[in-house]
């Protein structure tokens, strides 16, 4: 039986992700009784010790989580710290006695989960340095390694990174994390589609007109300008999170739910994306960058004025793409995908637009049938359809039947990092990206990267708007419009 008793070694322990996401996730798992025998060893260059690391993590937890002094004390007693020069293989020797001591103390049988929460430049280095001290071998307990995004910078570097990591860790030990797959609502897409008899017969080109996927954020790049400028919306959100969501919408039902069959289906979608031509990048892609504006009476900086962003940067903070999947289920159905920072709302949602009736009996403007799957916030599923407007005649109006996650008041919903950390500890890779799918995703986006590199157009849009006008024109070419969702789902009655 798989056990989640283990030592979690976090590289990059003094970084942002550790105190914002990883430690809070572990704290909550501990609080909910999901962790039993475990220790956390923070590793970074900073000269901290166990006490100072605990103090920092305690402060972060008090700020973000609901805590009690007893649970905090109990949790923090499992935290340890080891300063290591992470680019010097010899220095990793310090981890050997530390890990031995922790495995003995917590009876964790050598099971170790490494988490690389470091700059990507270390993703190839850490596995090699661990291997130099035999810390990758599984004779004495399992060893797994979580790799944070970005997994590579393009197709070539993703392949190189794979080669580097595979020299020291086998594929079954590697967990490429995409936190969107840890979101309850993203997983629910599979249950919605594959455990109900009535959606699946309609889920194809015969009944679906087009699919819209939106990953909108109202925040700008905040303190991450330096990182973001080398990444942009395409690498930061589209190549990973949104393509994974698209794969969940489009995949075939796996024969069984396990890591291999699920990920086989995801990979098949990535491979079936119609390769983008020169014409596509010129006509079906819009890149944008936000400019300064006043939002709710407050001055908001433009991207070029953000800290860490070069004044002449051409990095896109918005992208919209029309793409297609070339297989029997989806041939000819456009998928419109957009993402951006400084848009009017924080909202991630999928809209399945069904075809209209073949003949409009009641009115020329018959309501569209759509299924709105709200990934976040105000998580919900809303079915929109037409009903008769009370009164004379037969005029139809759009109404909705809604399900809201908030109504499941008794259920404890794990956050993405909680779920994924727990899965990695249990050895369940179902919700982690597999190497073939990652490469196929990079291959698909390569023409967009080339377009950017070769001076492709980046439109301006005012902060607080739904992106450049060109994005509206892109979808309007087929007579459609983007949905303009607000942060809150509005019920249609
Ligand atoms: C991260 C990106 O992977 O996802 C961020 O680097 C982005 O730029 C974030 O803000 C969005 O995640 P979520 O869960 O808030 O939608």
mmCIF file with all atom_site columns, N, CA and C in Angstrom, residues 207-275:
data_model
loop_
_atom_site.group_PDB
_atom_site.id
_atom_site.type_symbol
_atom_site.label_atom_id
_atom_site.label_alt_id
_atom_site.label_comp_id
_atom_site.label_asym_id
_atom_site.label_entity_id
_atom_site.label_seq_id
_atom_site.pdbx_PDB_ins_code
_atom_site.Cartn_x
_atom_site.Cartn_y
_atom_site.Cartn_z
_atom_site.occupancy
_atom_site.B_iso_or_equiv
_atom_site.pdbx_formal_charge
_atom_site.auth_seq_id
_atom_site.auth_comp_id
_atom_site.auth_asym_id
_atom_site.auth_atom_id
_atom_site.pdbx_PDB_model_num
ATOM 1   N N  . UNK A 1 207 ? -23.143 18.715 -32.184 1.00 0.00 ? 207 UNK A N  1
ATOM 2   C CA . UNK A 1 207 ? -24.010 19.545 -31.343 1.00 0.00 ? 207 UNK A CA 1
ATOM 3   C C  . UNK A 1 207 ? -23.332 20.797 -30.801 1.00 0.00 ? 207 UNK A C  1
ATOM 4   N N  . UNK A 1 208 ? -22.015 20.788 -30.801 1.00 0.00 ? 208 UNK A N  1
ATOM 5   C CA . UNK A 1 208 ? -21.314 21.953 -30.228 1.00 0.00 ? 208 UNK A CA 1
ATOM 6   C C  . UNK A 1 208 ? -20.866 22.884 -31.353 1.00 0.00 ? 208 UNK A C  1
ATOM 7   N N  . UNK A 1 209 ? -21.197 24.156 -31.155 1.00 0.00 ? 209 UNK A N  1
ATOM 8   C CA . UNK A 1 209 ? -20.870 25.152 -32.163 1.00 0.00 ? 209 UNK A CA 1
ATOM 9   C C  . UNK A 1 209 ? -19.434 25.642 -31.976 1.00 0.00 ? 209 UNK A C  1
ATOM 10  N N  . UNK A 1 210 ? -19.130 26.030 -30.743 1.00 0.00 ? 210 UNK A N  1
ATOM 11  C CA . UNK A 1 210 ? -17.764 26.453 -30.434 1.00 0.00 ? 210 UNK A CA 1
ATOM 12  C C  . UNK A 1 210 ? -17.569 26.445 -28.922 1.00 0.00 ? 210 UNK A C  1
ATOM 13  N N  . UNK A 1 211 ? -16.301 26.516 -28.551 1.00 0.00 ? 211 UNK A N  1
ATOM 14  C CA . UNK A 1 211 ? -15.949 26.464 -27.132 1.00 0.00 ? 211 UNK A CA 1
ATOM 15  C C  . UNK A 1 211 ? -15.108 27.694 -26.809 1.00 0.00 ? 211 UNK A C  1
ATOM 16  N N  . UNK A 1 212 ? -15.442 28.292 -25.677 1.00 0.00 ? 212 UNK A N  1
ATOM 17  C CA . UNK A 1 212 ? -14.695 29.481 -25.236 1.00 0.00 ? 212 UNK A CA 1
ATOM 18  C C  . UNK A 1 212 ? -13.995 29.134 -23.924 1.00 0.00 ? 212 UNK A C  1
ATOM 19  N N  . UNK A 1 213 ? -12.739 29.440 -23.816 1.00 0.00 ? 213 UNK A N  1
ATOM 20  C CA . UNK A 1 213 ? -12.038 29.215 -22.536 1.00 0.00 ? 213 UNK A CA 1
ATOM 21  C C  . UNK A 1 213 ? -11.374 30.533 -22.151 1.00 0.00 ? 213 UNK A C  1
ATOM 22  N N  . UNK A 1 214 ? -11.689 31.006 -20.960 1.00 0.00 ? 214 UNK A N  1
ATOM 23  C CA . UNK A 1 214 ? -11.143 32.288 -20.515 1.00 0.00 ? 214 UNK A CA 1
ATOM 24  C C  . UNK A 1 214 ? -10.393 32.105 -19.197 1.00 0.00 ? 214 UNK A C  1
ATOM 25  N N  . UNK A 1 215 ? -9.193  32.642 -19.151 1.00 0.00 ? 215 UNK A N  1
ATOM 26  C CA . UNK A 1 215 ? -8.441  32.679 -17.889 1.00 0.00 ? 215 UNK A CA 1
ATOM 27  C C  . UNK A 1 215 ? -8.072  34.131 -17.659 1.00 0.00 ? 215 UNK A C  1
ATOM 28  N N  . UNK A 1 216 ? -8.985  34.863 -17.013 1.00 0.00 ? 216 UNK A N  1
ATOM 29  C CA . UNK A 1 216 ? -8.772  36.313 -16.855 1.00 0.00 ? 216 UNK A CA 1
ATOM 30  C C  . UNK A 1 216 ? -8.311  36.632 -15.440 1.00 0.00 ? 216 UNK A C  1
ATOM 31  N N  . UNK A 1 217 ? -7.427  37.608 -15.347 1.00 0.00 ? 217 UNK A N  1
ATOM 32  C CA . UNK A 1 217 ? -6.985  38.063 -14.028 1.00 0.00 ? 217 UNK A CA 1
ATOM 33  C C  . UNK A 1 217 ? -7.121  39.570 -13.973 1.00 0.00 ? 217 UNK A C  1
ATOM 34  N N  . UNK A 1 218 ? -7.519  40.081 -12.817 1.00 0.00 ? 218 UNK A N  1
ATOM 35  C CA . UNK A 1 218 ? -7.638  41.534 -12.710 1.00 0.00 ? 218 UNK A CA 1
ATOM 36  C C  . UNK A 1 218 ? -6.319  42.149 -12.224 1.00 0.00 ? 218 UNK A C  1
ATOM 37  N N  . UNK A 1 219 ? -5.482  41.330 -11.600 1.00 0.00 ? 219 UNK A N  1
ATOM 38  C CA . UNK A 1 219 ? -4.204  41.882 -11.137 1.00 0.00 ? 219 UNK A CA 1
ATOM 39  C C  . UNK A 1 219 ? -3.248  42.080 -12.306 1.00 0.00 ? 219 UNK A C  1
ATOM 40  N N  . UNK A 1 220 ? -2.227  42.904 -12.053 1.00 0.00 ? 220 UNK A N  1
ATOM 41  C CA . UNK A 1 220 ? -1.177  43.074 -13.061 1.00 0.00 ? 220 UNK A CA 1
ATOM 42  C C  . UNK A 1 220 ? -0.065  42.083 -12.739 1.00 0.00 ? 220 UNK A C  1
ATOM 43  N N  . UNK A 1 221 ? 1.174   42.437 -13.095 1.00 0.00 ? 221 UNK A N  1
ATOM 44  C CA . UNK A 1 221 ? 2.255   41.478 -12.831 1.00 0.00 ? 221 UNK A CA 1
ATOM 45  C C  . UNK A 1 221 ? 2.809   41.627 -11.422 1.00 0.00 ? 221 UNK A C  1
ATOM 46  N N  . UNK A 1 222 ? 2.346   42.596 -10.690 1.00 0.00 ? 222 UNK A N  1
ATOM 47  C CA . UNK A 1 222 ? 2.732   42.843 -9.305  1.00 0.00 ? 222 UNK A CA 1
ATOM 48  C C  . UNK A 1 222 ? 4.245   42.868 -9.136  1.00 0.00 ? 222 UNK A C  1
ATOM 49  N N  . UNK A 1 223 ? 4.766   42.079 -8.180  1.00 0.00 ? 223 UNK A N  1
ATOM 50  C CA . UNK A 1 223 ? 6.218   42.132 -7.928  1.00 0.00 ? 223 UNK A CA 1
ATOM 51  C C  . UNK A 1 223 ? 7.006   41.211 -8.867  1.00 0.00 ? 223 UNK A C  1
ATOM 52  N N  . UNK A 1 224 ? 6.300   40.567 -9.815  1.00 0.00 ? 224 UNK A N  1
ATOM 53  C CA . UNK A 1 224 ? 6.969   39.524 -10.600 1.00 0.00 ? 224 UNK A CA 1
ATOM 54  C C  . UNK A 1 224 ? 7.371   39.982 -12.005 1.00 0.00 ? 224 UNK A C  1
ATOM 55  N N  . UNK A 1 225 ? 7.530   41.309 -12.176 1.00 0.00 ? 225 UNK A N  1
ATOM 56  C CA . UNK A 1 225 ? 7.830   41.835 -13.503 1.00 0.00 ? 225 UNK A CA 1
ATOM 57  C C  . UNK A 1 225 ? 9.062   41.178 -14.128 1.00 0.00 ? 225 UNK A C  1
ATOM 58  N N  . UNK A 1 226 ? 10.094  40.969 -13.328 1.00 0.00 ? 226 UNK A N  1
ATOM 59  C CA . UNK A 1 226 ? 11.349  40.396 -13.835 1.00 0.00 ? 226 UNK A CA 1
ATOM 60  C C  . UNK A 1 226 ? 11.109  39.021 -14.431 1.00 0.00 ? 226 UNK A C  1
ATOM 61  N N  . UNK A 1 227 ? 10.413  38.175 -13.688 1.00 0.00 ? 227 UNK A N  1
ATOM 62  C CA . UNK A 1 227 ? 10.103  36.823 -14.196 1.00 0.00 ? 227 UNK A CA 1
ATOM 63  C C  . UNK A 1 227 ? 9.167   36.916 -15.401 1.00 0.00 ? 227 UNK A C  1
ATOM 64  N N  . UNK A 1 228 ? 8.109   37.712 -15.233 1.00 0.00 ? 228 UNK A N  1
ATOM 65  C CA . UNK A 1 228 ? 7.031   37.703 -16.222 1.00 0.00 ? 228 UNK A CA 1
ATOM 66  C C  . UNK A 1 228 ? 7.517   38.193 -17.578 1.00 0.00 ? 228 UNK A C  1
ATOM 67  N N  . UNK A 1 229 ? 8.438   39.126 -17.547 1.00 0.00 ? 229 UNK A N  1
ATOM 68  C CA . UNK A 1 229 ? 8.853   39.692 -18.823 1.00 0.00 ? 229 UNK A CA 1
ATOM 69  C C  . UNK A 1 229 ? 9.519   38.648 -19.730 1.00 0.00 ? 229 UNK A C  1
ATOM 70  N N  . UNK A 1 230 ? 10.148  37.647 -19.113 1.00 0.00 ? 230 UNK A N  1
ATOM 71  C CA . UNK A 1 230 ? 10.767  36.601 -19.930 1.00 0.00 ? 230 UNK A CA 1
ATOM 72  C C  . UNK A 1 230 ? 9.755   35.522 -20.285 1.00 0.00 ? 230 UNK A C  1
ATOM 73  N N  . UNK A 1 231 ? 8.544   35.676 -19.823 1.00 0.00 ? 231 UNK A N  1
ATOM 74  C CA . UNK A 1 231 ? 7.584   34.602 -19.974 1.00 0.00 ? 231 UNK A CA 1
ATOM 75  C C  . UNK A 1 231 ? 6.395   35.048 -20.824 1.00 0.00 ? 231 UNK A C  1
ATOM 76  N N  . UNK A 1 232 ? 5.658   36.031 -20.313 1.00 0.00 ? 232 UNK A N  1
ATOM 77  C CA . UNK A 1 232 ? 4.485   36.520 -21.052 1.00 0.00 ? 232 UNK A CA 1
ATOM 78  C C  . UNK A 1 232 ? 3.309   35.577 -20.866 1.00 0.00 ? 232 UNK A C  1
ATOM 79  N N  . UNK A 1 233 ? 2.128   36.049 -21.297 1.00 0.00 ? 233 UNK A N  1
ATOM 80  C CA . UNK A 1 233 ? 0.895   35.287 -21.073 1.00 0.00 ? 233 UNK A CA 1
ATOM 81  C C  . UNK A 1 233 ? 0.964   33.907 -21.730 1.00 0.00 ? 233 UNK A C  1
ATOM 82  N N  . UNK A 1 234 ? 1.665   33.822 -22.836 1.00 0.00 ? 234 UNK A N  1
ATOM 83  C CA . UNK A 1 234 ? 1.714   32.550 -23.556 1.00 0.00 ? 234 UNK A CA 1
ATOM 84  C C  . UNK A 1 234 ? 2.397   31.469 -22.732 1.00 0.00 ? 234 UNK A C  1
ATOM 85  N N  . UNK A 1 235 ? 3.574   31.790 -22.203 1.00 0.00 ? 235 UNK A N  1
ATOM 86  C CA . UNK A 1 235 ? 4.286   30.774 -21.428 1.00 0.00 ? 235 UNK A CA 1
ATOM 87  C C  . UNK A 1 235 ? 3.749   30.664 -20.001 1.00 0.00 ? 235 UNK A C  1
ATOM 88  N N  . UNK A 1 236 ? 3.247   31.764 -19.481 1.00 0.00 ? 236 UNK A N  1
ATOM 89  C CA . UNK A 1 236 ? 2.833   31.794 -18.078 1.00 0.00 ? 236 UNK A CA 1
ATOM 90  C C  . UNK A 1 236 ? 1.494   31.086 -17.855 1.00 0.00 ? 236 UNK A C  1
ATOM 91  N N  . UNK A 1 237 ? 0.583   31.217 -18.785 1.00 0.00 ? 237 UNK A N  1
ATOM 92  C CA . UNK A 1 237 ? -0.772  30.687 -18.584 1.00 0.00 ? 237 UNK A CA 1
ATOM 93  C C  . UNK A 1 237 ? -1.230  29.758 -19.707 1.00 0.00 ? 237 UNK A C  1
ATOM 94  N N  . UNK A 1 238 ? -0.901  30.114 -20.938 1.00 0.00 ? 238 UNK A N  1
ATOM 95  C CA . UNK A 1 238 ? -1.526  29.403 -22.051 1.00 0.00 ? 238 UNK A CA 1
ATOM 96  C C  . UNK A 1 238 ? -0.922  28.022 -22.289 1.00 0.00 ? 238 UNK A C  1
ATOM 97  N N  . UNK A 1 239 ? 0.400   27.976 -22.411 1.00 0.00 ? 239 UNK A N  1
ATOM 98  C CA . UNK A 1 239 ? 1.048   26.708 -22.796 1.00 0.00 ? 239 UNK A CA 1
ATOM 99  C C  . UNK A 1 239 ? 0.773   25.602 -21.780 1.00 0.00 ? 239 UNK A C  1
ATOM 100 N N  . UNK A 1 240 ? 0.536   25.987 -20.556 1.00 0.00 ? 240 UNK A N  1
ATOM 101 C CA . UNK A 1 240 ? 0.343   24.971 -19.512 1.00 0.00 ? 240 UNK A CA 1
ATOM 102 C C  . UNK A 1 240 ? -1.105  24.939 -19.026 1.00 0.00 ? 240 UNK A C  1
ATOM 103 N N  . UNK A 1 241 ? -1.490  25.927 -18.185 1.00 0.00 ? 241 UNK A N  1
ATOM 104 C CA . UNK A 1 241 ? -2.798  25.856 -17.530 1.00 0.00 ? 241 UNK A CA 1
ATOM 105 C C  . UNK A 1 241 ? -3.955  25.757 -18.522 1.00 0.00 ? 241 UNK A C  1
ATOM 106 N N  . UNK A 1 242 ? -3.973  26.655 -19.514 1.00 0.00 ? 242 UNK A N  1
ATOM 107 C CA . UNK A 1 242 ? -5.155  26.691 -20.376 1.00 0.00 ? 242 UNK A CA 1
ATOM 108 C C  . UNK A 1 242 ? -5.188  25.522 -21.360 1.00 0.00 ? 242 UNK A C  1
ATOM 109 N N  . UNK A 1 243 ? -4.013  25.090 -21.805 1.00 0.00 ? 243 UNK A N  1
ATOM 110 C CA . UNK A 1 243 ? -4.032  23.921 -22.685 1.00 0.00 ? 243 UNK A CA 1
ATOM 111 C C  . UNK A 1 243 ? -4.436  22.661 -21.913 1.00 0.00 ? 243 UNK A C  1
ATOM 112 N N  . UNK A 1 244 ? -4.086  22.608 -20.632 1.00 0.00 ? 244 UNK A N  1
ATOM 113 C CA . UNK A 1 244 ? -4.525  21.455 -19.827 1.00 0.00 ? 244 UNK A CA 1
ATOM 114 C C  . UNK A 1 244 ? -6.045  21.484 -19.669 1.00 0.00 ? 244 UNK A C  1
ATOM 115 N N  . UNK A 1 245 ? -6.586  22.673 -19.437 1.00 0.00 ? 245 UNK A N  1
ATOM 116 C CA . UNK A 1 245 ? -8.039  22.787 -19.299 1.00 0.00 ? 245 UNK A CA 1
ATOM 117 C C  . UNK A 1 245 ? -8.703  22.395 -20.628 1.00 0.00 ? 245 UNK A C  1
ATOM 118 N N  . UNK A 1 246 ? -8.150  22.890 -21.720 1.00 0.00 ? 246 UNK A N  1
ATOM 119 C CA . UNK A 1 246 ? -8.691  22.540 -23.034 1.00 0.00 ? 246 UNK A CA 1
ATOM 120 C C  . UNK A 1 246 ? -8.669  21.015 -23.231 1.00 0.00 ? 246 UNK A C  1
ATOM 121 N N  . UNK A 1 247 ? -7.584  20.391 -22.779 1.00 0.00 ? 247 UNK A N  1
ATOM 122 C CA . UNK A 1 247 ? -7.493  18.931 -22.949 1.00 0.00 ? 247 UNK A CA 1
ATOM 123 C C  . UNK A 1 247 ? -8.581  18.219 -22.149 1.00 0.00 ? 247 UNK A C  1
ATOM 124 N N  . UNK A 1 248 ? -8.902  18.749 -20.977 1.00 0.00 ? 248 UNK A N  1
ATOM 125 C CA . UNK A 1 248 ? -9.956  18.117 -20.154 1.00 0.00 ? 248 UNK A CA 1
ATOM 126 C C  . UNK A 1 248 ? -11.320 18.263 -20.836 1.00 0.00 ? 248 UNK A C  1
ATOM 127 N N  . UNK A 1 249 ? -11.508 19.381 -21.521 1.00 0.00 ? 249 UNK A N  1
ATOM 128 C CA . UNK A 1 249 ? -12.779 19.592 -22.226 1.00 0.00 ? 249 UNK A CA 1
ATOM 129 C C  . UNK A 1 249 ? -12.866 18.637 -23.413 1.00 0.00 ? 249 UNK A C  1
ATOM 130 N N  . UNK A 1 250 ? -11.716 18.434 -24.074 1.00 0.00 ? 250 UNK A N  1
ATOM 131 C CA . UNK A 1 250 ? -11.759 17.780 -25.383 1.00 0.00 ? 250 UNK A CA 1
ATOM 132 C C  . UNK A 1 250 ? -11.437 16.289 -25.358 1.00 0.00 ? 250 UNK A C  1
ATOM 133 N N  . UNK A 1 251 ? -10.855 15.774 -24.270 1.00 0.00 ? 251 UNK A N  1
ATOM 134 C CA . UNK A 1 251 ? -10.335 14.408 -24.306 1.00 0.00 ? 251 UNK A CA 1
ATOM 135 C C  . UNK A 1 251 ? -11.431 13.348 -24.438 1.00 0.00 ? 251 UNK A C  1
ATOM 136 N N  . UNK A 1 252 ? -11.015 12.181 -24.892 1.00 0.00 ? 252 UNK A N  1
ATOM 137 C CA . UNK A 1 252 ? -11.920 11.028 -24.946 1.00 0.00 ? 252 UNK A CA 1
ATOM 138 C C  . UNK A 1 252 ? -12.011 10.425 -23.551 1.00 0.00 ? 252 UNK A C  1
ATOM 139 N N  . UNK A 1 253 ? -13.091 9.710  -23.271 1.00 0.00 ? 253 UNK A N  1
ATOM 140 C CA . UNK A 1 253 ? -13.167 9.090  -21.951 1.00 0.00 ? 253 UNK A CA 1
ATOM 141 C C  . UNK A 1 253 ? -12.079 8.027  -21.798 1.00 0.00 ? 253 UNK A C  1
ATOM 142 N N  . UNK A 1 254 ? -11.296 8.105  -20.727 1.00 0.00 ? 254 UNK A N  1
ATOM 143 C CA . UNK A 1 254 ? -10.308 7.031  -20.536 1.00 0.00 ? 254 UNK A CA 1
ATOM 144 C C  . UNK A 1 254 ? -11.031 5.751  -20.113 1.00 0.00 ? 254 UNK A C  1
ATOM 145 N N  . UNK A 1 255 ? -10.435 4.614  -20.435 1.00 0.00 ? 255 UNK A N  1
ATOM 146 C CA . UNK A 1 255 ? -11.090 3.352  -20.086 1.00 0.00 ? 255 UNK A CA 1
ATOM 147 C C  . UNK A 1 255 ? -11.185 3.218  -18.567 1.00 0.00 ? 255 UNK A C  1
ATOM 148 N N  . UNK A 1 256 ? -10.140 3.606  -17.892 1.00 0.00 ? 256 UNK A N  1
ATOM 149 C CA . UNK A 1 256 ? -10.177 3.635  -16.437 1.00 0.00 ? 256 UNK A CA 1
ATOM 150 C C  . UNK A 1 256 ? -9.469  4.915  -15.983 1.00 0.00 ? 256 UNK A C  1
ATOM 151 N N  . UNK A 1 257 ? -9.738  5.313  -14.747 1.00 0.00 ? 257 UNK A N  1
ATOM 152 C CA . UNK A 1 257 ? -9.047  6.515  -14.273 1.00 0.00 ? 257 UNK A CA 1
ATOM 153 C C  . UNK A 1 257 ? -7.782  6.075  -13.543 1.00 0.00 ? 257 UNK A C  1
ATOM 154 N N  . UNK A 1 258 ? -6.698  6.149  -14.231 1.00 0.00 ? 258 UNK A N  1
ATOM 155 C CA . UNK A 1 258 ? -5.403  6.005  -13.561 1.00 0.00 ? 258 UNK A CA 1
ATOM 156 C C  . UNK A 1 258 ? -4.416  6.879  -14.319 1.00 0.00 ? 258 UNK A C  1
ATOM 157 N N  . UNK A 1 259 ? -3.210  6.989  -13.749 1.00 0.00 ? 259 UNK A N  1
ATOM 158 C CA . UNK A 1 259 ? -2.279  7.977  -14.289 1.00 0.00 ? 259 UNK A CA 1
ATOM 159 C C  . UNK A 1 259 ? -2.005  7.750  -15.768 1.00 0.00 ? 259 UNK A C  1
ATOM 160 N N  . UNK A 1 260 ? -1.870  6.472  -16.169 1.00 0.00 ? 260 UNK A N  1
ATOM 161 C CA . UNK A 1 260 ? -1.507  6.254  -17.558 1.00 0.00 ? 260 UNK A CA 1
ATOM 162 C C  . UNK A 1 260 ? -2.643  6.506  -18.521 1.00 0.00 ? 260 UNK A C  1
ATOM 163 N N  . UNK A 1 261 ? -3.810  5.932  -18.241 1.00 0.00 ? 261 UNK A N  1
ATOM 164 C CA . UNK A 1 261 ? -4.863  6.084  -19.250 1.00 0.00 ? 261 UNK A CA 1
ATOM 165 C C  . UNK A 1 261 ? -5.355  7.524  -19.320 1.00 0.00 ? 261 UNK A C  1
ATOM 166 N N  . UNK A 1 262 ? -5.408  8.193  -18.174 1.00 0.00 ? 262 UNK A N  1
ATOM 167 C CA . UNK A 1 262 ? -5.823  9.600  -18.205 1.00 0.00 ? 262 UNK A CA 1
ATOM 168 C C  . UNK A 1 262 ? -4.848  10.427 -19.030 1.00 0.00 ? 262 UNK A C  1
ATOM 169 N N  . UNK A 1 263 ? -3.580  10.223 -18.738 1.00 0.00 ? 263 UNK A N  1
ATOM 170 C CA . UNK A 1 263 ? -2.584  11.062 -19.404 1.00 0.00 ? 263 UNK A CA 1
ATOM 171 C C  . UNK A 1 263 ? -2.385  10.683 -20.875 1.00 0.00 ? 263 UNK A C  1
ATOM 172 N N  . UNK A 1 264 ? -2.742  9.425  -21.201 1.00 0.00 ? 264 UNK A N  1
ATOM 173 C CA . UNK A 1 264 ? -2.728  9.053  -22.632 1.00 0.00 ? 264 UNK A CA 1
ATOM 174 C C  . UNK A 1 264 ? -3.734  9.926  -23.382 1.00 0.00 ? 264 UNK A C  1
ATOM 175 N N  . UNK A 1 265 ? -4.913  10.087 -22.777 1.00 0.00 ? 265 UNK A N  1
ATOM 176 C CA . UNK A 1 265 ? -5.964  10.846 -23.463 1.00 0.00 ? 265 UNK A CA 1
ATOM 177 C C  . UNK A 1 265 ? -5.598  12.327 -23.570 1.00 0.00 ? 265 UNK A C  1
ATOM 178 N N  . UNK A 1 266 ? -4.987  12.865 -22.515 1.00 0.00 ? 266 UNK A N  1
ATOM 179 C CA . UNK A 1 266 ? -4.559  14.270 -22.555 1.00 0.00 ? 266 UNK A CA 1
ATOM 180 C C  . UNK A 1 266 ? -3.529  14.443 -23.671 1.00 0.00 ? 266 UNK A C  1
ATOM 181 N N  . UNK A 1 267 ? -2.579  13.512 -23.723 1.00 0.00 ? 267 UNK A N  1
ATOM 182 C CA . UNK A 1 267 ? -1.526  13.622 -24.739 1.00 0.00 ? 267 UNK A CA 1
ATOM 183 C C  . UNK A 1 267 ? -2.132  13.549 -26.143 1.00 0.00 ? 267 UNK A C  1
ATOM 184 N N  . UNK A 1 268 ? -3.166  12.708 -26.303 1.00 0.00 ? 268 UNK A N  1
ATOM 185 C CA . UNK A 1 268 ? -3.781  12.591 -27.631 1.00 0.00 ? 268 UNK A CA 1
ATOM 186 C C  . UNK A 1 268 ? -4.381  13.930 -28.074 1.00 0.00 ? 268 UNK A C  1
ATOM 187 N N  . UNK A 1 269 ? -4.995  14.638 -27.126 1.00 0.00 ? 269 UNK A N  1
ATOM 188 C CA . UNK A 1 269 ? -5.557  15.956 -27.491 1.00 0.00 ? 269 UNK A CA 1
ATOM 189 C C  . UNK A 1 269 ? -4.430  16.891 -27.922 1.00 0.00 ? 269 UNK A C  1
ATOM 190 N N  . UNK A 1 270 ? -3.377  16.921 -27.125 1.00 0.00 ? 270 UNK A N  1
ATOM 191 C CA . UNK A 1 270 ? -2.268  17.844 -27.458 1.00 0.00 ? 270 UNK A CA 1
ATOM 192 C C  . UNK A 1 270 ? -1.718  17.526 -28.855 1.00 0.00 ? 270 UNK A C  1
ATOM 193 N N  . UNK A 1 271 ? -1.645  16.223 -29.154 1.00 0.00 ? 271 UNK A N  1
ATOM 194 C CA . UNK A 1 271 ? -1.121  15.843 -30.473 1.00 0.00 ? 271 UNK A CA 1
ATOM 195 C C  . UNK A 1 271 ? -2.110  16.160 -31.585 1.00 0.00 ? 271 UNK A C  1
ATOM 196 N N  . UNK A 1 272 ? -3.401  16.269 -31.232 1.00 0.00 ? 272 UNK A N  1
ATOM 197 C CA . UNK A 1 272 ? -4.399  16.507 -32.288 1.00 0.00 ? 272 UNK A CA 1
ATOM 198 C C  . UNK A 1 272 ? -4.663  17.988 -32.544 1.00 0.00 ? 272 UNK A C  1
ATOM 199 N N  . UNK A 1 273 ? -4.043  18.865 -31.782 1.00 0.00 ? 273 UNK A N  1
ATOM 200 C CA . UNK A 1 273 ? -4.248  20.295 -32.040 1.00 0.00 ? 273 UNK A CA 1
ATOM 201 C C  . UNK A 1 273 ? -3.746  20.609 -33.448 1.00 0.00 ? 273 UNK A C  1
ATOM 202 N N  . UNK A 1 274 ? -4.572  21.262 -34.209 1.00 0.00 ? 274 UNK A N  1
ATOM 203 C CA . UNK A 1 274 ? -4.183  21.546 -35.598 1.00 0.00 ? 274 UNK A CA 1
ATOM 204 C C  . UNK A 1 274 ? -2.974  22.485 -35.605 1.00 0.00 ? 274 UNK A C  1
ATOM 205 N N  . UNK A 1 275 ? -1.862  22.086 -36.200 1.00 0.00 ? 275 UNK A N  1
ATOM 206 C CA . UNK A 1 275 ? -0.670  22.933 -36.152 1.00 0.00 ? 275 UNK A CA 1
ATOM 207 C C  . UNK A 1 275 ? -0.984  24.337 -36.671 1.00 0.00 ? 275 UNK A C  1
#
